[in-house]
Amino acid sequence: LISIIIVFTTVIELVSPYIIKLIVDQIELQITKGSGDLQRLYILVGFLFLLSLLGIIFGAINQRLGDYAGGRIGKFLTENFYRKIFTLPQRYFDSQLSGKIVNQLNRGILSLQDFLGQASNFIVPAFIRSFFIIIVLAFYSIPIALLVLLIFPFYIYTINNKIIFVDN
């Protein structure tokens, strides 16, 4: 369900600039030649408003479902974590600090929850959006689409290095 909503939201985000182009074309026709269709302009503005509203609604639903899935993963991992901890023999805890074990596993669970939330809310939509943009570019110019496809890994590498740099 999250994947379908991500794709739908991405399509809405990519269609909106095209609708804006059609609106600007109608306004230009009205100003320059006086021949723009005012009824069509109203329909396009209404359609753009509807698309924006749907984008906001589906974006909020996607974030909610992503957070919910992250919570479910956290619950699942926590239950398995404690099930495993309670089955370990006592001699294991004699050589380890129990607080250290619990803290490390809790940090791992929180990291996985955060990653799942980030993936569903930002990472996957960005990759899907990029994929659709490359397809649209290929429709107009295959060399430019190939260039963007070749540049994309360097862009991701640069983003990762900036994030690592900021974290340090």
CSV table of C-alpha atoms in Angstrom, one decimal:
chain,number,residue,atom,x,y,z
A,1,LEU,CA,0.0,0.0,0.0
A,2,ILE,CA,2.9,2.4,0.8
A,3,SER,CA,4.5,1.7,-2.5
A,4,ILE,CA,1.3,2.4,-4.4
A,5,ILE,CA,0.7,5.6,-2.6
A,6,ILE,CA,4.4,6.6,-3.2
A,7,VAL,CA,4.0,6.0,-6.9
A,8,PHE,CA,0.6,7.9,-7.0
A,9,THR,CA,2.0,10.9,-5.1
A,10,THR,CA,5.1,11.0,-7.4
A,11,VAL,CA,2.9,11.0,-10.5
A,12,ILE,CA,0.8,13.9,-9.0
A,13,GLU,CA,4.0,15.8,-8.3
A,14,LEU,CA,5.3,15.3,-11.9
A,15,VAL,CA,2.0,16.1,-13.6
A,16,SER,CA,1.6,19.4,-11.7
A,17,PRO,CA,4.3,21.3,-13.6
A,18,TYR,CA,2.7,20.3,-16.9
A,19,ILE,CA,-0.7,21.6,-15.7
A,20,ILE,CA,1.0,24.9,-14.7
A,21,LYS,CA,2.5,25.1,-18.2
A,22,LEU,CA,-0.9,24.7,-19.7
A,23,ILE,CA,-2.3,27.4,-17.4
A,24,VAL,CA,0.6,29.8,-18.4
A,25,ASP,CA,-0.1,29.0,-22.1
A,26,GLN,CA,-3.7,30.0,-21.7
A,27,ILE,CA,-2.8,33.2,-19.9
A,28,GLU,CA,-0.3,34.1,-22.6
A,29,LEU,CA,-2.9,33.5,-25.3
A,30,GLN,CA,-5.3,35.7,-23.5
A,31,ILE,CA,-2.8,38.5,-23.0
A,32,THR,CA,-1.1,38.4,-26.4
A,33,LYS,CA,-3.9,37.5,-28.8
A,34,GLY,CA,-7.0,37.8,-26.7
A,35,SER,CA,-7.9,34.3,-27.8
A,36,GLY,CA,-7.3,32.3,-24.7
A,37,ASP,CA,-10.2,30.1,-23.5
A,38,LEU,CA,-11.2,31.4,-20.1
A,39,GLN,CA,-13.3,28.3,-19.3
A,40,ARG,CA,-10.4,26.0,-20.0
A,41,LEU,CA,-8.2,28.2,-17.7
A,42,TYR,CA,-10.7,27.8,-14.9
A,43,ILE,CA,-10.8,24.0,-15.4
A,44,LEU,CA,-7.0,23.8,-15.4
A,45,VAL,CA,-6.7,25.9,-12.2
A,46,GLY,CA,-9.4,23.7,-10.6
A,47,PHE,CA,-7.6,20.6,-11.7
A,48,LEU,CA,-4.3,21.9,-10.4
A,49,PHE,CA,-5.9,22.7,-7.0
A,50,LEU,CA,-7.4,19.2,-6.9
A,51,LEU,CA,-4.0,17.6,-7.7
A,52,SER,CA,-2.3,19.7,-5.0
A,53,LEU,CA,-4.9,18.7,-2.5
A,54,LEU,CA,-4.6,15.0,-3.5
A,55,GLY,CA,-0.8,15.3,-3.2
A,56,ILE,CA,-1.0,16.7,0.3
A,57,ILE,CA,-3.6,14.0,1.4
A,58,PHE,CA,-1.6,11.1,-0.1
A,59,GLY,CA,1.7,12.5,1.2
A,60,ALA,CA,0.2,12.7,4.7
A,61,ILE,CA,-1.2,9.1,4.4
A,62,ASN,CA,2.1,7.9,3.2
A,63,GLN,CA,4.0,9.5,6.1
A,64,ARG,CA,1.4,8.0,8.5
A,65,LEU,CA,1.7,4.5,7.0
A,66,GLY,CA,5.5,4.8,7.0
A,67,ASP,CA,5.5,5.7,10.7
A,68,TYR,CA,3.0,3.0,11.5
A,69,ALA,CA,5.1,0.4,9.6
A,70,GLY,CA,8.2,1.6,11.5
A,71,GLY,CA,6.4,1.2,14.8
A,72,ARG,CA,5.3,-2.3,13.8
A,73,ILE,CA,8.8,-3.2,12.9
A,74,GLY,CA,10.0,-1.8,16.2
A,75,LYS,CA,7.4,-3.8,18.1
A,76,PHE,CA,8.3,-7.0,16.2
A,77,LEU,CA,12.1,-6.5,16.8
A,78,THR,CA,11.6,-5.6,20.5
A,79,GLU,CA,9.5,-8.7,21.1
A,80,ASN,CA,12.0,-10.9,19.4
A,81,PHE,CA,14.8,-9.2,21.3
A,82,TYR,CA,13.3,-9.8,24.7
A,83,ARG,CA,12.3,-13.3,23.7
A,84,LYS,CA,16.0,-14.0,22.8
A,85,ILE,CA,17.3,-12.2,25.9
A,86,PHE,CA,15.1,-14.3,28.2
A,87,THR,CA,16.3,-17.6,26.7
A,88,LEU,CA,20.0,-16.9,27.1
A,89,PRO,CA,21.8,-18.8,29.8
A,90,GLN,CA,22.7,-17.0,33.0
A,91,ARG,CA,26.5,-17.5,32.4
A,92,TYR,CA,26.2,-15.2,29.4
A,93,PHE,CA,25.2,-12.3,31.6
A,94,ASP,CA,28.0,-13.1,34.1
A,95,SER,CA,30.5,-11.9,31.5
A,96,GLN,CA,28.5,-9.0,30.0
A,97,LEU,CA,26.9,-5.9,31.4
A,98,SER,CA,23.2,-6.4,30.9
A,99,GLY,CA,22.6,-2.6,30.5
A,100,LYS,CA,25.2,-2.5,27.7
A,101,ILE,CA,23.4,-5.4,25.8
A,102,VAL,CA,20.0,-3.9,26.2
A,103,ASN,CA,21.2,-0.4,25.1
A,104,GLN,CA,23.0,-1.7,22.0
A,105,LEU,CA,20.0,-3.7,20.9
A,106,ASN,CA,17.6,-0.8,21.6
A,107,ARG,CA,19.8,1.5,19.5
A,108,GLY,CA,19.7,-1.0,16.7
A,109,ILE,CA,15.9,-1.3,16.8
A,110,LEU,CA,15.6,2.5,16.8
A,111,SER,CA,18.0,2.8,13.9
A,112,LEU,CA,15.9,0.3,11.9
A,113,GLN,CA,12.7,2.2,12.8
A,114,ASP,CA,14.2,5.5,11.7
A,115,PHE,CA,15.5,4.1,8.5
A,116,LEU,CA,12.2,2.6,7.6
A,117,GLY,CA,10.4,5.9,8.2
A,118,GLN,CA,13.0,7.8,6.2
A,119,ALA,CA,12.8,5.2,3.4
A,120,SER,CA,9.1,5.4,3.1
A,121,ASN,CA,8.8,9.2,3.5
A,122,PHE,CA,11.9,10.4,1.6
A,123,ILE,CA,14.3,7.9,0.1
A,124,VAL,CA,12.0,5.7,-2.0
A,125,PRO,CA,9.9,8.6,-3.3
A,126,ALA,CA,13.1,10.4,-4.4
A,127,PHE,CA,14.3,7.3,-6.3
A,128,ILE,CA,10.9,6.8,-8.0
A,129,ARG,CA,10.7,10.5,-8.9
A,130,SER,CA,14.2,10.3,-10.4
A,131,PHE,CA,13.2,7.2,-12.4
A,132,PHE,CA,10.1,8.9,-13.8
A,133,ILE,CA,12.1,12.1,-14.6
A,134,ILE,CA,14.7,10.0,-16.5
A,135,ILE,CA,11.8,8.3,-18.5
A,136,VAL,CA,10.3,11.7,-19.4
A,137,LEU,CA,13.8,13.0,-20.4
A,138,ALA,CA,14.3,9.9,-22.5
A,139,PHE,CA,11.0,10.7,-24.3
A,140,TYR,CA,12.4,14.1,-25.3
A,141,SER,CA,16.1,13.4,-25.6
A,142,ILE,CA,17.8,10.1,-25.0
A,143,PRO,CA,21.4,11.6,-24.7
A,144,ILE,CA,20.3,13.9,-21.9
A,145,ALA,CA,18.5,11.1,-20.2
A,146,LEU,CA,21.6,8.9,-20.4
A,147,LEU,CA,23.7,11.8,-19.0
A,148,VAL,CA,21.3,12.2,-16.1
A,149,LEU,CA,21.4,8.5,-15.5
A,150,LEU,CA,25.2,8.6,-15.5
A,151,ILE,CA,25.3,11.6,-13.2
A,152,PHE,CA,22.8,10.2,-10.7
A,153,PRO,CA,25.3,7.9,-8.8
A,154,PHE,CA,27.7,10.7,-8.3
A,155,TYR,CA,24.8,12.9,-7.0
A,156,ILE,CA,23.9,10.2,-4.5
A,157,TYR,CA,27.6,9.8,-3.5
A,158,THR,CA,27.9,13.5,-3.0
A,159,ILE,CA,24.7,13.6,-0.8
A,160,ASN,CA,26.0,10.7,1.3
A,161,ASN,CA,29.4,12.5,1.8
A,162,LYS,CA,27.6,15.7,2.9
A,163,ILE,CA,25.5,13.7,5.4
A,164,ILE,CA,28.6,12.0,6.7
A,165,PHE,CA,30.5,15.2,6.9
A,166,VAL,CA,27.6,16.9,8.8
A,167,ASP,CA,27.3,14.0,11.2
A,168,ASN,CA,31.0,14.2,12.1
